[in-house]
Amino acid sequence: MHIGTGSATGESGKAGSAGKTAEPEMQKVHVRRQFLREKDITVVEEKTLKQAIAGTVVGNFMEWYDFGIYGYLAVTMASVFTSGLPKSMSLIVMLLGFAVSFLVRPLGGIVLGPLGDRVGRQKVLFLTMGMMVVSTALIGILPTSKQIGAWAIVPLYALQMVQGFSTGGEYSGATTYISEFSPDRKRGFYSAWLDMGSYIGSAFGAAMVAVTTILVENHWGPSAMVVGGGWRIPYLLTIPLGILAMALRTHIPETPQFAAHQERQEEEQEHWSHEAREAAWRQESPWDRPGTMLYVIKRHWRRLLIAVAIVAATNTAGYVLTSYMPTYLREEVGTTPTMAAAATVPVLIIMALCLPLIGHLSDIIGRKPIYAIAVISTFVLVYPAFQLLHRGTFWSIQGALAMIAVPVAFYAGVSASTLPALFPTESRFSGMGLSYNFAVSLFGGTTPLVSQALITLTGNHDAPGFYIMFFAIFSGIACIVMRESSSRRYPAPCQR
């Protein structure tokens, strides 16, 4: 409802006309009811909502499957692409390839984010899916170092960079898409399905690597994953999975909020001539032009910093649990390759299934209390978890992974609903693309490399745990200054 100040009546009117020296009486406040019009209400059929959720979830499933198998096969692929190097150095080279893919993610966010704010979320999401599927499948047919020597690592890095570029628009676009489709009071629940798909994809990647390793080594010997090319199978499975994902994504509609935003822009532009619009566009500074990164940085830099802090904490913990843990279990704990790949599967599946429940809880008690639980549980559980890992038994490893999964679950359960809500519709894709990909590339994607380097430099096997706790500090600060967004409509477009 709009509250405004009306003119004084009665005695107050007389007092007001008596002159400035008269004591003004309290003015009456008139309340004007602003009724909703039909075009102000967006109605989304349940079938359309489910279709939108399925189309976005499958993309994040593929993203984490593709990146996951690289992490689970890092030790094996080190022998394939860096033969001749010392073992410790070859592993660093492979983990550097993982980090390289993340370093180009901000570029993907810078290019694809504003594009999604101009041409629509659905079109960009279809593009990112296609790039991810093709680049991952091509890794499965690359030549090895025994075939072309040290040059083998170059096309691998190049394809990892294509993956990173596409992912730069994938998650930020998917979170923007699904959160704009979700009802305000159920946004936490529906948005959490996105990250559930991500962790199910990671678990599926781990399971495929474990199953492939067992079958290939049982039939062709213990060296078959390297010599016989068994490592290629999980990558080539991307082809049928990608065809299914592309088919689902072609049928998702544009979000109601973006469609309404485009309609408002078209209505405004009808009052301007073509020449007037061009003249205004030329005179307008890029810092004040919606749809550009400069505009997002100028108008929303505080929100960007909050998002970066939260994303950094979420992904350092998340990538230790998923992409780095198989390497850690194999190299630091001393488990078998099959055990290292399969150990995270039960925990990831259980954690993923809990995410919609955590999202639903955030719809009831708010997003900030959920983040507070994530931060506190990081300091309480992560260090004991790394101590427990080194007992080396199946159940001790499962218990330790479950302890690390607790803060990851509470972070991830509300990320897809909280982060897009920081930005208005006209800058949401751009803001998400910039903040999310900057934080993931600089802190999350480098987590396996930094963790392994910290262990090598310090000799402390608990170093990854301290790395996680370091970023939890900044996440806690961001949680304190962040506005609560549950049960609140998304911000309207900024007034120019």
Coordinates of C-alpha atoms in Angstrom, one line a residue, residues 93-378:
V93 CA 49.7 -30.5 -13.1
M94 CA 46.4 -32.3 -13.2
L95 CA 44.9 -30.3 -10.3
L96 CA 46.2 -27.2 -12.1
G97 CA 44.0 -28.2 -15.1
F98 CA 41.0 -28.3 -12.7
A99 CA 41.9 -24.8 -11.4
V100 CA 42.4 -23.5 -15.0
S101 CA 38.8 -24.3 -15.9
F102 CA 37.6 -22.2 -13.0
L103 CA 39.9 -19.2 -13.8
V104 CA 38.0 -18.6 -17.0
R105 CA 34.6 -18.8 -15.3
P106 CA 34.4 -15.1 -14.5
L107 CA 34.9 -14.4 -18.3
G108 CA 31.9 -16.7 -18.9
G109 CA 29.9 -14.8 -16.3
I110 CA 31.0 -11.4 -17.8
V111 CA 29.9 -12.4 -21.3
L112 CA 26.9 -14.7 -20.6
G113 CA 25.5 -12.8 -17.6
P114 CA 24.6 -9.5 -19.4
L115 CA 23.6 -11.6 -22.5
G116 CA 21.1 -13.4 -20.3
D117 CA 19.7 -10.1 -19.0
R118 CA 19.2 -8.9 -22.6
V119 CA 18.1 -11.9 -24.7
G120 CA 16.6 -14.1 -21.9
R121 CA 17.6 -16.8 -19.5
Q122 CA 16.4 -19.8 -21.5
K123 CA 18.5 -19.1 -24.6
V124 CA 21.7 -18.7 -22.6
L125 CA 21.1 -21.8 -20.6
F126 CA 20.6 -23.8 -23.8
L127 CA 24.0 -22.5 -25.1
T128 CA 25.8 -23.3 -21.9
M129 CA 24.5 -26.9 -21.9
G130 CA 25.7 -27.5 -25.5
M131 CA 29.2 -26.1 -24.8
M132 CA 29.5 -28.3 -21.6
V133 CA 28.4 -31.5 -23.3
V134 CA 30.6 -31.1 -26.4
S135 CA 33.8 -30.2 -24.5
T136 CA 33.4 -33.0 -22.0
A137 CA 32.8 -35.6 -24.7
L138 CA 35.9 -34.4 -26.6
I139 CA 38.1 -35.0 -23.5
G140 CA 37.2 -38.7 -23.8
I141 CA 38.9 -39.0 -27.2
L142 CA 42.1 -36.9 -26.6
P143 CA 45.5 -38.4 -27.4
T144 CA 47.7 -39.3 -24.4
S145 CA 51.3 -38.2 -23.5
K146 CA 52.6 -41.5 -24.9
Q147 CA 51.1 -40.6 -28.3
I148 CA 52.0 -36.9 -28.6
G149 CA 54.3 -36.3 -25.7
A150 CA 54.1 -33.3 -23.4
W151 CA 51.7 -31.5 -25.8
A152 CA 48.9 -33.9 -24.6
I153 CA 48.2 -31.5 -21.7
V154 CA 47.4 -28.6 -24.0
P155 CA 44.1 -29.7 -25.6
L156 CA 43.1 -31.0 -22.1
Y157 CA 43.5 -27.6 -20.6
A158 CA 41.8 -26.0 -23.6
L159 CA 38.7 -28.1 -23.2
Q160 CA 38.7 -27.5 -19.5
M161 CA 38.7 -23.8 -20.2
V162 CA 35.6 -24.3 -22.5
Q163 CA 33.9 -26.1 -19.7
G164 CA 34.7 -23.3 -17.3
F165 CA 33.5 -20.6 -19.7
S166 CA 30.1 -22.4 -20.2
T167 CA 29.8 -23.1 -16.5
G168 CA 30.3 -19.4 -15.9
G169 CA 26.8 -18.9 -17.2
E170 CA 25.3 -22.2 -16.2
Y171 CA 24.9 -22.0 -12.4
S172 CA 24.3 -18.3 -12.2
G173 CA 21.7 -18.6 -15.0
A174 CA 20.0 -21.6 -13.5
T175 CA 19.7 -20.1 -10.1
T176 CA 18.3 -16.9 -11.6
Y177 CA 15.9 -19.0 -13.8
I178 CA 14.5 -21.3 -11.1
S179 CA 14.3 -18.6 -8.4
E180 CA 12.3 -16.3 -10.8
F181 CA 9.9 -19.2 -11.4
S182 CA 9.4 -20.1 -7.8
P183 CA 6.6 -18.7 -5.6
D184 CA 7.9 -16.2 -3.0
R185 CA 6.9 -18.3 0.0
K186 CA 8.3 -21.5 -1.4
R187 CA 11.4 -20.2 -3.2
G188 CA 13.8 -21.9 -0.7
F189 CA 12.2 -25.3 -1.3
Y190 CA 12.1 -25.1 -5.1
S191 CA 15.5 -23.5 -5.5
A192 CA 17.2 -26.2 -3.4
W193 CA 16.3 -28.8 -6.0
L194 CA 19.0 -27.1 -8.2
D195 CA 21.8 -27.9 -5.8
M196 CA 20.3 -31.3 -5.1
G197 CA 20.8 -32.0 -8.8
S198 CA 24.4 -30.7 -8.5
Y199 CA 25.4 -33.1 -5.7
I200 CA 23.5 -36.0 -7.2
G201 CA 25.5 -35.4 -10.4
S202 CA 28.7 -35.5 -8.4
A203 CA 27.7 -38.7 -6.7
F204 CA 26.8 -40.2 -10.1
G205 CA 30.2 -39.2 -11.5
A206 CA 31.9 -40.9 -8.5
A207 CA 29.7 -44.0 -8.9
M208 CA 30.5 -44.2 -12.7
V209 CA 34.3 -43.9 -12.0
A210 CA 34.1 -46.6 -9.3
V211 CA 32.0 -49.0 -11.4
T212 CA 34.2 -48.4 -14.5
T213 CA 37.3 -49.0 -12.5
I214 CA 36.0 -52.3 -11.0
L215 CA 34.7 -53.7 -14.4
V216 CA 37.7 -52.6 -16.4
E217 CA 40.4 -53.9 -14.0
N218 CA 38.5 -57.2 -13.4
H219 CA 38.4 -57.9 -17.1
W220 CA 41.6 -56.4 -18.4
G221 CA 43.9 -56.1 -15.4
P222 CA 44.9 -53.5 -12.9
S223 CA 46.6 -51.2 -15.5
A224 CA 43.6 -51.2 -17.8
M225 CA 42.2 -47.8 -16.6
V226 CA 45.5 -46.2 -17.8
V227 CA 46.9 -48.4 -20.6
G228 CA 43.6 -49.7 -21.9
G229 CA 41.8 -46.4 -22.0
G230 CA 39.2 -47.2 -19.3
W231 CA 39.4 -43.6 -18.1
R232 CA 37.6 -42.5 -21.3
I233 CA 34.4 -44.4 -20.6
P234 CA 32.9 -41.9 -18.0
Y235 CA 33.6 -39.0 -20.4
L236 CA 32.0 -40.7 -23.4
L237 CA 28.9 -41.4 -21.3
T238 CA 28.4 -37.7 -21.5
I239 CA 27.1 -38.1 -25.1
P240 CA 23.8 -40.0 -24.3
L241 CA 23.4 -38.0 -21.0
G242 CA 23.9 -34.7 -22.9
I243 CA 21.4 -35.6 -25.6
L244 CA 18.8 -36.1 -22.9
A245 CA 19.7 -32.9 -21.1
M246 CA 19.6 -30.9 -24.3
A247 CA 16.2 -32.3 -25.1
L248 CA 14.8 -31.3 -21.7
R249 CA 16.3 -27.8 -21.9
T250 CA 14.8 -27.0 -25.3
H251 CA 11.3 -27.2 -23.8
I252 CA 11.8 -24.9 -20.8
P253 CA 9.9 -21.5 -21.2
E254 CA 11.2 -18.1 -20.4
T255 CA 10.8 -16.9 -16.8
P256 CA 7.6 -14.8 -16.0
Q257 CA 9.7 -12.1 -14.3
F258 CA 12.0 -11.6 -17.3
A259 CA 9.1 -11.7 -19.7
A260 CA 7.3 -9.0 -17.6
H261 CA 10.6 -7.0 -17.5
Q262 CA 10.8 -7.1 -21.3
E263 CA 7.2 -6.1 -21.7
R264 CA 7.8 -3.0 -19.5
Q265 CA 10.8 -2.1 -21.5
E266 CA 8.9 -2.4 -24.8
E267 CA 6.1 -0.2 -23.3
E268 CA 8.6 2.5 -22.3
Q269 CA 10.3 2.4 -25.7
E270 CA 7.0 2.9 -27.6
H271 CA 7.1 6.6 -26.4
W272 CA 10.5 7.1 -27.8
S273 CA 11.5 7.4 -31.5
H274 CA 14.3 5.3 -32.8
E275 CA 16.5 8.3 -33.2
A276 CA 15.8 9.5 -29.7
R277 CA 16.6 6.1 -28.2
E278 CA 19.9 6.0 -30.1
A279 CA 20.8 9.5 -29.0
A280 CA 20.1 8.7 -25.4
W281 CA 22.1 5.4 -25.6
R282 CA 25.1 7.3 -27.0
Q283 CA 25.0 10.0 -24.3
E284 CA 24.5 7.5 -21.4
S285 CA 27.6 6.3 -19.6
P286 CA 28.2 2.6 -19.5
W287 CA 28.2 2.9 -15.7
D288 CA 24.6 3.9 -15.8
R289 CA 23.4 1.6 -18.6
P290 CA 21.5 -1.5 -17.4
G291 CA 22.7 -4.8 -19.0
T292 CA 26.4 -4.0 -18.5
M293 CA 28.8 -5.2 -15.9
L294 CA 29.9 -1.6 -15.1
Y295 CA 26.3 -0.8 -14.2
V296 CA 26.2 -3.8 -11.8
I297 CA 29.4 -2.9 -10.1
K298 CA 28.4 0.7 -9.6
R299 CA 24.9 0.1 -8.4
H300 CA 25.3 -3.2 -6.5
W301 CA 28.9 -3.5 -5.2
R302 CA 27.9 -4.1 -1.6
R303 CA 25.7 -7.0 -2.7
L304 CA 28.4 -8.4 -4.9
L305 CA 30.8 -8.5 -1.9
I306 CA 28.2 -10.3 0.2
A307 CA 27.6 -12.8 -2.5
V308 CA 31.4 -13.4 -3.0
A309 CA 31.9 -14.1 0.7
I310 CA 29.0 -16.6 0.9
V311 CA 30.0 -18.4 -2.4
A312 CA 33.7 -18.6 -1.3
A313 CA 32.7 -20.4 1.9
T314 CA 30.2 -22.6 0.3
N315 CA 32.5 -23.8 -2.5
T316 CA 35.7 -24.3 -0.6
A317 CA 33.8 -26.7 1.7
G318 CA 31.9 -28.2 -1.2
Y319 CA 34.9 -28.9 -3.5
V320 CA 36.9 -30.4 -0.6
L321 CA 34.0 -32.8 -0.1
T322 CA 33.5 -33.6 -3.8
S323 CA 36.4 -33.0 -6.2
Y324 CA 39.3 -33.0 -3.8
M325 CA 38.3 -35.8 -1.4
P326 CA 39.1 -38.8 -3.7
T327 CA 42.6 -37.4 -4.2
Y328 CA 43.0 -36.8 -0.4
L329 CA 41.7 -40.3 0.5
R330 CA 44.0 -42.0 -2.0
E331 CA 47.2 -39.9 -1.4
E332 CA 46.9 -38.9 2.3
V333 CA 44.8 -41.6 3.9
G334 CA 46.0 -44.5 1.7
T335 CA 42.8 -46.0 0.5
T336 CA 42.4 -48.0 -2.7
P337 CA 41.4 -46.2 -5.9
T338 CA 38.0 -47.8 -5.9
M339 CA 37.4 -46.9 -2.2
A340 CA 38.6 -43.3 -2.9
A341 CA 36.1 -42.9 -5.7
A342 CA 33.1 -44.6 -4.0
A343 CA 33.5 -43.3 -0.5
T344 CA 31.7 -40.0 -1.1
V345 CA 28.7 -41.5 -2.9
P346 CA 26.5 -42.4 0.1
V347 CA 27.2 -39.1 1.9
L348 CA 26.6 -37.0 -1.3
I349 CA 23.3 -38.8 -2.0
I350 CA 21.9 -38.4 1.5
M351 CA 23.1 -34.8 1.7
A352 CA 21.5 -34.0 -1.7
L353 CA 18.2 -35.5 -0.6
C354 CA 18.2 -33.2 2.5
L355 CA 18.7 -30.0 0.6
P356 CA 15.0 -29.4 -0.3
L357 CA 14.1 -30.0 3.4
I358 CA 16.7 -27.4 4.4
G359 CA 15.3 -25.0 1.7
H360 CA 11.8 -25.6 3.1
L361 CA 13.1 -24.9 6.6
S362 CA 14.5 -21.6 5.3
D363 CA 11.1 -20.6 4.0
I364 CA 9.8 -20.9 7.6
I365 CA 12.7 -19.5 9.8
G366 CA 14.6 -17.5 7.2
R367 CA 17.8 -17.8 5.2
K368 CA 20.1 -16.1 7.7
P369 CA 19.5 -18.6 10.5
I370 CA 20.4 -21.4 8.1
Y371 CA 23.6 -19.7 7.1
A372 CA 24.4 -19.2 10.8
I373 CA 24.1 -23.0 11.3
A374 CA 26.4 -23.6 8.4
V375 CA 29.1 -21.2 9.8
I376 CA 28.9 -22.6 13.4
S377 CA 28.9 -26.2 12.3
T378 CA 32.1 -25.5 10.2

